[in-house]
PDB file of C-alpha atoms in Angstrom:
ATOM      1  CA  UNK A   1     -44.941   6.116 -97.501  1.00  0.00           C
ATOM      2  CA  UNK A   2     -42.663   5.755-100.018  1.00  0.00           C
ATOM      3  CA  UNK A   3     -39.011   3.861 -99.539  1.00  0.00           C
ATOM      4  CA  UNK A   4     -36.723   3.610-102.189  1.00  0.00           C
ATOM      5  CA  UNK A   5     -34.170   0.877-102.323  1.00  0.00           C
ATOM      6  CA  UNK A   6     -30.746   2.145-103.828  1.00  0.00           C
ATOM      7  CA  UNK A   7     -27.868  -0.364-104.366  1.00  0.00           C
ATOM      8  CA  UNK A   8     -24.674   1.385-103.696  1.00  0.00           C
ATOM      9  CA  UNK A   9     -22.615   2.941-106.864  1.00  0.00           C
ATOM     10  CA  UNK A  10     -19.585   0.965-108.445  1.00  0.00           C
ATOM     11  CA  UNK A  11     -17.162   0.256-106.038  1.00  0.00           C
ATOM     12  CA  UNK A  12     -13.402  -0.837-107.016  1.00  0.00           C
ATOM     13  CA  UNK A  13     -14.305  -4.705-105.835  1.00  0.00           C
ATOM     14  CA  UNK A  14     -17.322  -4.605-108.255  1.00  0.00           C
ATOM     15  CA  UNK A  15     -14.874  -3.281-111.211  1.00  0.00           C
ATOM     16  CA  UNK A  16     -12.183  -5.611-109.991  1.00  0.00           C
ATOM     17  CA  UNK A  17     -13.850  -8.112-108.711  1.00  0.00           C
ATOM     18  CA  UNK A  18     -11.503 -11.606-110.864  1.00  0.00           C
ATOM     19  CA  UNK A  19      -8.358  -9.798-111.092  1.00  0.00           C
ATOM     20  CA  UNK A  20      -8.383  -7.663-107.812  1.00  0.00           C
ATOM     21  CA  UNK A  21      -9.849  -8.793-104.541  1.00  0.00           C
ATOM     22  CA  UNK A  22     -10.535 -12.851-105.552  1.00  0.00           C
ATOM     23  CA  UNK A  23      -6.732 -14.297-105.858  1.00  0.00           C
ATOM     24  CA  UNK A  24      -6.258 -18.264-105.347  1.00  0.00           C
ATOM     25  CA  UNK A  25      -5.008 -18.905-102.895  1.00  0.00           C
ATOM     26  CA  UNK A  26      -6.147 -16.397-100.758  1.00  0.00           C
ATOM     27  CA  UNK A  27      -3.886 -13.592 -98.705  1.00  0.00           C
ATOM     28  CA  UNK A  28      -5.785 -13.030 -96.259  1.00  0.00           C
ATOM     29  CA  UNK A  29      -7.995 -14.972 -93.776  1.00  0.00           C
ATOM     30  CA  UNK A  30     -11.589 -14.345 -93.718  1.00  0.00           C
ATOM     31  CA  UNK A  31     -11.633 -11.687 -90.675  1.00  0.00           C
ATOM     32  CA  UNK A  32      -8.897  -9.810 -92.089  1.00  0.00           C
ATOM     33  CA  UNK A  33     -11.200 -10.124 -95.566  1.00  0.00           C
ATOM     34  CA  UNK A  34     -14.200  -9.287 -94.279  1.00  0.00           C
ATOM     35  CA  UNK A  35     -12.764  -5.966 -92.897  1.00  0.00           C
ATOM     36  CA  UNK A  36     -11.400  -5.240 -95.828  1.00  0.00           C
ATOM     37  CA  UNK A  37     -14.840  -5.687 -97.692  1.00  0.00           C
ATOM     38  CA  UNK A  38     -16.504  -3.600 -95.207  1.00  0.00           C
ATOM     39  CA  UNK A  39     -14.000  -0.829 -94.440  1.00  0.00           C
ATOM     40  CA  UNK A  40     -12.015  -0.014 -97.030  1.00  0.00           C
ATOM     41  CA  UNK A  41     -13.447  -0.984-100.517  1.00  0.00           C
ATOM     42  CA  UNK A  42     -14.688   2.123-101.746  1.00  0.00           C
ATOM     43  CA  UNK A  43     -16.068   3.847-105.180  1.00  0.00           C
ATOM     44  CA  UNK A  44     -14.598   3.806-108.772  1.00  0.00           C
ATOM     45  CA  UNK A  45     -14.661   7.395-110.488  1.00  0.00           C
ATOM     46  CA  UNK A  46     -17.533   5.162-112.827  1.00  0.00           C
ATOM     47  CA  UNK A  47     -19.237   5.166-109.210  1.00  0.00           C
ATOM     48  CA  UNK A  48     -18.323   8.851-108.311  1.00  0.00           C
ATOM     49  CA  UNK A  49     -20.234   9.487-111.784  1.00  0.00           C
ATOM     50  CA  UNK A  50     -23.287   7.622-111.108  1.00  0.00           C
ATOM     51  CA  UNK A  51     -23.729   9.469-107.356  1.00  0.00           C
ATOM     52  CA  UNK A  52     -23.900  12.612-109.593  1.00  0.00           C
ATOM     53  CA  UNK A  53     -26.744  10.595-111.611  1.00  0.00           C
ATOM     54  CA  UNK A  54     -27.936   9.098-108.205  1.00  0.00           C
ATOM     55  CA  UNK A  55     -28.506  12.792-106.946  1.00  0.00           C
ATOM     56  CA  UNK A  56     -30.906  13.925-109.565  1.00  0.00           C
ATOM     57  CA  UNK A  57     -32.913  10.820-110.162  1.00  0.00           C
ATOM     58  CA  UNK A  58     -33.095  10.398-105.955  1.00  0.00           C
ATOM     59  CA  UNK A  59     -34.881  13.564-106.001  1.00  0.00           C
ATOM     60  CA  UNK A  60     -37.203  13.281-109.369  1.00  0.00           C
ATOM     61  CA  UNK A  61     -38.192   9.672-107.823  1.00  0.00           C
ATOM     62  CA  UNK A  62     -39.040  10.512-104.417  1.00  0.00           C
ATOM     63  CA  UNK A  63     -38.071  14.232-104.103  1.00  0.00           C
ATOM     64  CA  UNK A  64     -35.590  16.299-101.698  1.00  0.00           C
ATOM     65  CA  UNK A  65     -36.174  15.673 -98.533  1.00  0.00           C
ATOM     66  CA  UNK A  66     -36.265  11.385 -97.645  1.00  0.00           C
ATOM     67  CA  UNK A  67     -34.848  10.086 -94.873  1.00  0.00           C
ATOM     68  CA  UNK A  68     -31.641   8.141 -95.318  1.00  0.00           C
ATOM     69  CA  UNK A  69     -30.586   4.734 -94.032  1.00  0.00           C
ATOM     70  CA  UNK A  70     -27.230   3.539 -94.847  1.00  0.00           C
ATOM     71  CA  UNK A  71     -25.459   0.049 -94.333  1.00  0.00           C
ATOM     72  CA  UNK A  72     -22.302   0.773 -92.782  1.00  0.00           C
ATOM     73  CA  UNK A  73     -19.994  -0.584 -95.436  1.00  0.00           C
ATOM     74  CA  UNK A  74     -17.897   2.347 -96.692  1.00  0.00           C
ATOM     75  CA  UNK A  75     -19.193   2.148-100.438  1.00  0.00           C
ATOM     76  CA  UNK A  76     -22.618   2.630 -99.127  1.00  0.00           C
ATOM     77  CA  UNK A  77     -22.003   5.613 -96.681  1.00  0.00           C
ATOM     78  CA  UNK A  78     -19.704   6.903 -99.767  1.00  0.00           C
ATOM     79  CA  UNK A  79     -22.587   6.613-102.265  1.00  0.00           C
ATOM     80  CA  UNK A  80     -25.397   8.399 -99.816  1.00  0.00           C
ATOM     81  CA  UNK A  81     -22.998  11.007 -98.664  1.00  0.00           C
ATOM     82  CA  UNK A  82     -22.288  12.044-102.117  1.00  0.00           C
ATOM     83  CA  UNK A  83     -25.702  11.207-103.909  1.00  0.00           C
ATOM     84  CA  UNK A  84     -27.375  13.394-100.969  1.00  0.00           C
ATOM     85  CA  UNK A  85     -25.204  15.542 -99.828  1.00  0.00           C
ATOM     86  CA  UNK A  86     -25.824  17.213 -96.243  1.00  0.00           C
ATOM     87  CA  UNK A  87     -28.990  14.986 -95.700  1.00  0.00           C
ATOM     88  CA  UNK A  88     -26.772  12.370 -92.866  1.00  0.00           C
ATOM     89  CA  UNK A  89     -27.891   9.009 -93.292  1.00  0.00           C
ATOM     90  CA  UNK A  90     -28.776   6.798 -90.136  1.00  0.00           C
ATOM     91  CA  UNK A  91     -26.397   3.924 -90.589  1.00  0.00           C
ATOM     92  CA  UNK A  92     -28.008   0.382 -89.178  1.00  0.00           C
ATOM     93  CA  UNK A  93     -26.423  -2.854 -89.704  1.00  0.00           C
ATOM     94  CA  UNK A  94     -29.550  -4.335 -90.791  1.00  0.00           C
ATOM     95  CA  UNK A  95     -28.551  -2.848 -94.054  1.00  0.00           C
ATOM     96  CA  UNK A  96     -25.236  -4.865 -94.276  1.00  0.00           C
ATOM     97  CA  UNK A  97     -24.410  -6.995 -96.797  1.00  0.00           C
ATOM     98  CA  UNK A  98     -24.279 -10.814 -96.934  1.00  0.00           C
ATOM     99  CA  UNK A  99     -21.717 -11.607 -94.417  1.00  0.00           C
ATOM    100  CA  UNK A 100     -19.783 -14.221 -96.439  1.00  0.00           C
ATOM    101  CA  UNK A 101     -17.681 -15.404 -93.015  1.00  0.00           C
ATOM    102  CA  UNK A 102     -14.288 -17.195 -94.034  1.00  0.00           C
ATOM    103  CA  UNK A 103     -15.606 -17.391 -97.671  1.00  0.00           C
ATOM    104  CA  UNK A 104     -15.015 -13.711 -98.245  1.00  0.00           C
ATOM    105  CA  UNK A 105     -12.879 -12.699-101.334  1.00  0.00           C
ATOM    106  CA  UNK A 106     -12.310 -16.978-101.625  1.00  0.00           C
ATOM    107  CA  UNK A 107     -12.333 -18.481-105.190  1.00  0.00           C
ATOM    108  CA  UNK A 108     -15.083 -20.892-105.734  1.00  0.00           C
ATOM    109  CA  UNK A 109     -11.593 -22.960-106.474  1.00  0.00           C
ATOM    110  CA  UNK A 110     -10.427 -22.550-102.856  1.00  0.00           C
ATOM    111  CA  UNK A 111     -13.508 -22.655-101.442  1.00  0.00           C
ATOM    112  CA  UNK A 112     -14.756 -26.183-102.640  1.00  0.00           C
ATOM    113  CA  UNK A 113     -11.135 -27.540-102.013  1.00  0.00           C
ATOM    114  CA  UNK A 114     -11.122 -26.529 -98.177  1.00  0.00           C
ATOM    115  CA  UNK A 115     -14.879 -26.921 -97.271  1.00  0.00           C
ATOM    116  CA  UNK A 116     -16.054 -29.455-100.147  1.00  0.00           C
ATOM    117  CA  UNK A 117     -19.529 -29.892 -97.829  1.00  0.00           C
ATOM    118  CA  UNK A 118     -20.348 -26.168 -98.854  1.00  0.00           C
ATOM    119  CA  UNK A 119     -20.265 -27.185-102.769  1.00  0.00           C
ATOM    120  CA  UNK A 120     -23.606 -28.702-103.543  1.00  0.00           C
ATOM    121  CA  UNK A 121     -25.882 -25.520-101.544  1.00  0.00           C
ATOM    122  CA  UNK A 122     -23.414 -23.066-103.189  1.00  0.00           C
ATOM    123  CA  UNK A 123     -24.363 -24.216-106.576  1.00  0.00           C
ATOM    124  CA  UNK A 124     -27.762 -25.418-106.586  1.00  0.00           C
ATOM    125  CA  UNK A 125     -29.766 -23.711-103.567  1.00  0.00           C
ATOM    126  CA  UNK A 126     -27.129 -20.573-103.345  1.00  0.00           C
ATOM    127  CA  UNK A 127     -30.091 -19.014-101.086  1.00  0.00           C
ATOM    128  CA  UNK A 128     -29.691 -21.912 -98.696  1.00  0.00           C
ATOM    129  CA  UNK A 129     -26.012 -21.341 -98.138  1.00  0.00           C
ATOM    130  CA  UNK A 130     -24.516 -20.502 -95.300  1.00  0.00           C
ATOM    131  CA  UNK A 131     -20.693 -19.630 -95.784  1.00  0.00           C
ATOM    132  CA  UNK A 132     -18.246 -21.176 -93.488  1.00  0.00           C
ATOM    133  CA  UNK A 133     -16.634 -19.280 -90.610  1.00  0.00           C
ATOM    134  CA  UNK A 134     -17.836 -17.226 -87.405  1.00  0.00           C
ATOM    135  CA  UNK A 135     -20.262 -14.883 -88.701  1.00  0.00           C
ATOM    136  CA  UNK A 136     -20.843 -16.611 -92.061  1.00  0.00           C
ATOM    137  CA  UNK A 137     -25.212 -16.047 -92.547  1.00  0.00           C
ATOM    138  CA  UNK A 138     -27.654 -17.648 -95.395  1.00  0.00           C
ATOM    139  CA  UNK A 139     -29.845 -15.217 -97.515  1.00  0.00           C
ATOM    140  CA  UNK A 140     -32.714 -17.016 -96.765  1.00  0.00           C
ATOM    141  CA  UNK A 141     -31.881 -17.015 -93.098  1.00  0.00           C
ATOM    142  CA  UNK A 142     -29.377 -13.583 -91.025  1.00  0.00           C
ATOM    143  CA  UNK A 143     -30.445 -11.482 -94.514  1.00  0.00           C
ATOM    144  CA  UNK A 144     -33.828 -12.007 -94.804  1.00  0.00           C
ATOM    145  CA  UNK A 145     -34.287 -11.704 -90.753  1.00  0.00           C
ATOM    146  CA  UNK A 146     -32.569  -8.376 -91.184  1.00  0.00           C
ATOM    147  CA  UNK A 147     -34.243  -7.424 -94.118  1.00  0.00           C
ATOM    148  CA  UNK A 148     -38.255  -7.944 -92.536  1.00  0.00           C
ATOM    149  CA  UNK A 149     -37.089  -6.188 -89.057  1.00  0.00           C
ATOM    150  CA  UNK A 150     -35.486  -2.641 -91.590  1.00  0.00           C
ATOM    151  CA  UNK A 151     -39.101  -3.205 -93.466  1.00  0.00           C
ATOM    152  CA  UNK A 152     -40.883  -3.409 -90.017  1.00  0.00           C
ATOM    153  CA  UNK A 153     -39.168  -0.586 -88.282  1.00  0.00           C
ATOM    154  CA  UNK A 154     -40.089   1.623 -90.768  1.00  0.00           C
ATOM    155  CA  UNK A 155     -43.286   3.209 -89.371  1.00  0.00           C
ATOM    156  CA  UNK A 156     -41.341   5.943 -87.533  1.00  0.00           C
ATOM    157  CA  UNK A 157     -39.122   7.118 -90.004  1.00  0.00           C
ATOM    158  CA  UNK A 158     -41.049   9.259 -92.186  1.00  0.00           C
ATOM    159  CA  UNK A 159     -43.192   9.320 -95.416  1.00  0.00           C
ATOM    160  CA  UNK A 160     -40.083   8.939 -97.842  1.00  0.00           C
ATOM    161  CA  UNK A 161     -37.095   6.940 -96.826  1.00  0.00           C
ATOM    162  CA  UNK A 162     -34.120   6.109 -98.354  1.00  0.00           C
ATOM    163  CA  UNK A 163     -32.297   2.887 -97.864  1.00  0.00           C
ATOM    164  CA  UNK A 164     -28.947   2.557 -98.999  1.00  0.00           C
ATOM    165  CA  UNK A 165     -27.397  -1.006 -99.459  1.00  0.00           C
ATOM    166  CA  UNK A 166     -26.250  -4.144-101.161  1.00  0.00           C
ATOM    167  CA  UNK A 167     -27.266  -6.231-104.209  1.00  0.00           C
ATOM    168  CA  UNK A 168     -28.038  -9.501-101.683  1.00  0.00           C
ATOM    169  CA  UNK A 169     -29.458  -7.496 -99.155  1.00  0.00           C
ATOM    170  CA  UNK A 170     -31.920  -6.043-102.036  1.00  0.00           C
ATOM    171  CA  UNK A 171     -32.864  -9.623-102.941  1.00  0.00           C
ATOM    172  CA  UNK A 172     -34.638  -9.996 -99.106  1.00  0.00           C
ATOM    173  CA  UNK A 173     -36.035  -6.319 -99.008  1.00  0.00           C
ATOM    174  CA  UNK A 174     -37.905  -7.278-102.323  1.00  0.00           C
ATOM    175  CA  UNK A 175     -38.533 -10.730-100.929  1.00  0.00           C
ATOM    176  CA  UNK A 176     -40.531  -9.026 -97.573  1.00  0.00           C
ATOM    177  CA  UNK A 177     -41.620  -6.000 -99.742  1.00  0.00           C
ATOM    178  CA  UNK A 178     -43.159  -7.919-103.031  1.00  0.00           C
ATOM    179  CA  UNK A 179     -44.202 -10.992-100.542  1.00  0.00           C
ATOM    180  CA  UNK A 180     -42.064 -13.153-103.283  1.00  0.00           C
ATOM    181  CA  UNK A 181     -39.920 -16.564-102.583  1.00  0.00           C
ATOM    182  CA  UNK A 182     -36.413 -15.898-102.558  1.00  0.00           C
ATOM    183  CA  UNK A 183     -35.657 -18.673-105.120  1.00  0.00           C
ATOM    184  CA  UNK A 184     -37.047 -16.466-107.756  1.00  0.00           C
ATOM    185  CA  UNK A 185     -35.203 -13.859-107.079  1.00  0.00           C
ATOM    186  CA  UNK A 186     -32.495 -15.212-106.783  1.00  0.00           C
ATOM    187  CA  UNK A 187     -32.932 -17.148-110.540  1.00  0.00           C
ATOM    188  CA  UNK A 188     -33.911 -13.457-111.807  1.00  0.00           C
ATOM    189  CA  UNK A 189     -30.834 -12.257-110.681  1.00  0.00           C
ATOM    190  CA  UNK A 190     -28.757 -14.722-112.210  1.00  0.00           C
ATOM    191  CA  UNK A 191     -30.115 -12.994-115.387  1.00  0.00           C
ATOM    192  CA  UNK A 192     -30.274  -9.607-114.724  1.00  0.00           C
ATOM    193  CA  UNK A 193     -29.670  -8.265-111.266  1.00  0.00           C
ATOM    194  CA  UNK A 194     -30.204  -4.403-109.752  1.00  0.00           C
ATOM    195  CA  UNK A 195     -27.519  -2.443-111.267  1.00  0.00           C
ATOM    196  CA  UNK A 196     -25.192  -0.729-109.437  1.00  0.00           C
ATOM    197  CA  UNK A 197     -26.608   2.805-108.146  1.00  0.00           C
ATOM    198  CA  UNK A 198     -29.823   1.442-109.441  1.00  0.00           C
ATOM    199  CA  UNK A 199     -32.972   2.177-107.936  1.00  0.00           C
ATOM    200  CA  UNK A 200     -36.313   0.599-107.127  1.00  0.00           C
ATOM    201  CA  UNK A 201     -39.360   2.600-105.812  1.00  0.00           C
ATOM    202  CA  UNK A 202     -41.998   1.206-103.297  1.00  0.00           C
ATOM    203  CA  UNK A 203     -45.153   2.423-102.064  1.00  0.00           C
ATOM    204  CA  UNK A 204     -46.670   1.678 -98.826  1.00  0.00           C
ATOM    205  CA  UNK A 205     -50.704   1.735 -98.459  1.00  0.00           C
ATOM    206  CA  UNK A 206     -51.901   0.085 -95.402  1.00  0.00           C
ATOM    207  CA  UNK A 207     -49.955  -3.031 -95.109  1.00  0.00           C
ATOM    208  CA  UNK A 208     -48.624  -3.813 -98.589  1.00  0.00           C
ATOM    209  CA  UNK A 209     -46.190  -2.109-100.685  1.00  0.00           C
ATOM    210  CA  UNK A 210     -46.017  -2.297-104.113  1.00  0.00           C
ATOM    211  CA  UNK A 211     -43.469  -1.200-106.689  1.00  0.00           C
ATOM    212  CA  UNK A 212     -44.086   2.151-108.362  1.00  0.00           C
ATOM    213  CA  UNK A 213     -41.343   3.571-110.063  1.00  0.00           C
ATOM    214  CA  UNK A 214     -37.478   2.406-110.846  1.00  0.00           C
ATOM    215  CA  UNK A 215     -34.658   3.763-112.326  1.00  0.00           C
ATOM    216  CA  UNK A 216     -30.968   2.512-113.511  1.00  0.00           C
ATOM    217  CA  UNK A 217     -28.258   4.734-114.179  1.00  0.00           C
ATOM    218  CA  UNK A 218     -27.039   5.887-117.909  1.00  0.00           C
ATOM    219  CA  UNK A 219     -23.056   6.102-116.783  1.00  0.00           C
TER     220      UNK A 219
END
């Protein structure tokens, strides 16, 4: 088998992300935030230009016909529906991105000042945190759960999958798929982090799966 891991192309929070979506204080609460995030934040014509990239490399990497998983977020379906075009993607919210609960679109500013306990896991175990607010999940706990049941459901989806999704959600698939601590990847990422529309290439023999190929968009 081979899977490749695809984080979704720029989307207008990514481009905007300090003087967009993040304003302090806040306009809306966290479910009306969180629907926002999910629903209606869609692709950049930056993003629009790497699905054209995202098309071509898909196919050199792992070749024309995978099967597609999407998360349902809208600049995920909007990045596999244009990067491969007619293929349908089976959209699973295992996929999803951190759900940040009332957090979502907060400033670190607002944040610390309403929930102060949240300030010491935020910025020294950031895998450890758990956002306030129904819904709110850890990395290391609701995204890496989700994360190792996508990676275990896999057997009946083909010999080349596709799975369309999030920078934090990446962090756990490589956590279950390299058999790495999340800590690291999470300090790795505070370096350098999967680019958006960037892709990482897994094979599958027996039980393990190792990384074979990746590739990062030029746009």
């Amino acid at each position: 088998m081979l899977l490749a891991v695809v984080r979704h192309a720029e989307s207008t929070e990514n481009a905007t992300k300090h003087s967009g979506f993040y304003q302090d204080p806040r306009p809306w609460t966290g479910p009306a935030a969180h629907a926002l995030s999910r629903e209606f934040v869609g692709l950049t014509p930056r993003g629009f230009r790497q699905c054209q990239w995202l098309r071509a490399a898909i196919e050199e990497l792992v070749g024309r016909d995978p099967y597609v998983y999407s998360s349902p977020y809208r600049r995920a379906l909007d990045t596999a529906e244009l990067a491969l075009p007619g293929r349908g993607a089976d959209v699973t919210e295992l996929l999803c991105e951190q759900h940040y609960g009332d957090a979502t679109y907060m400033t670190k500013r607002q944040l610390y000042a309403i929930h102060p306990d949240t300030e010491r896991d935020r910025q020294t175990r950031k895998h450890l945190w758990t956002p306030p607010g129904e819904g709110g999940e850890s990395l290391a706990g609701g995204v890496m759960r989700r994360a190792a049941e996508f990676v275990a459901g896999l057997d009946g989806a083909g010999s080349v999958v596709v799975a369309m999704t999030h920078h934090t959600t990446i962090l756990a698939l490589r956590s279950v798929l390299e058999r790495r601590p999340v800590p690291e990847l999470v300090a790795e990422a505070r370096v350098c982090k999967t680019p958006n529309a960037g892709v990482l290439v897994y094979e599958r023999r027996g039980e393990r799966f190792r990384q074979v190929d990746a590739a990062e968009p030029d746009c």
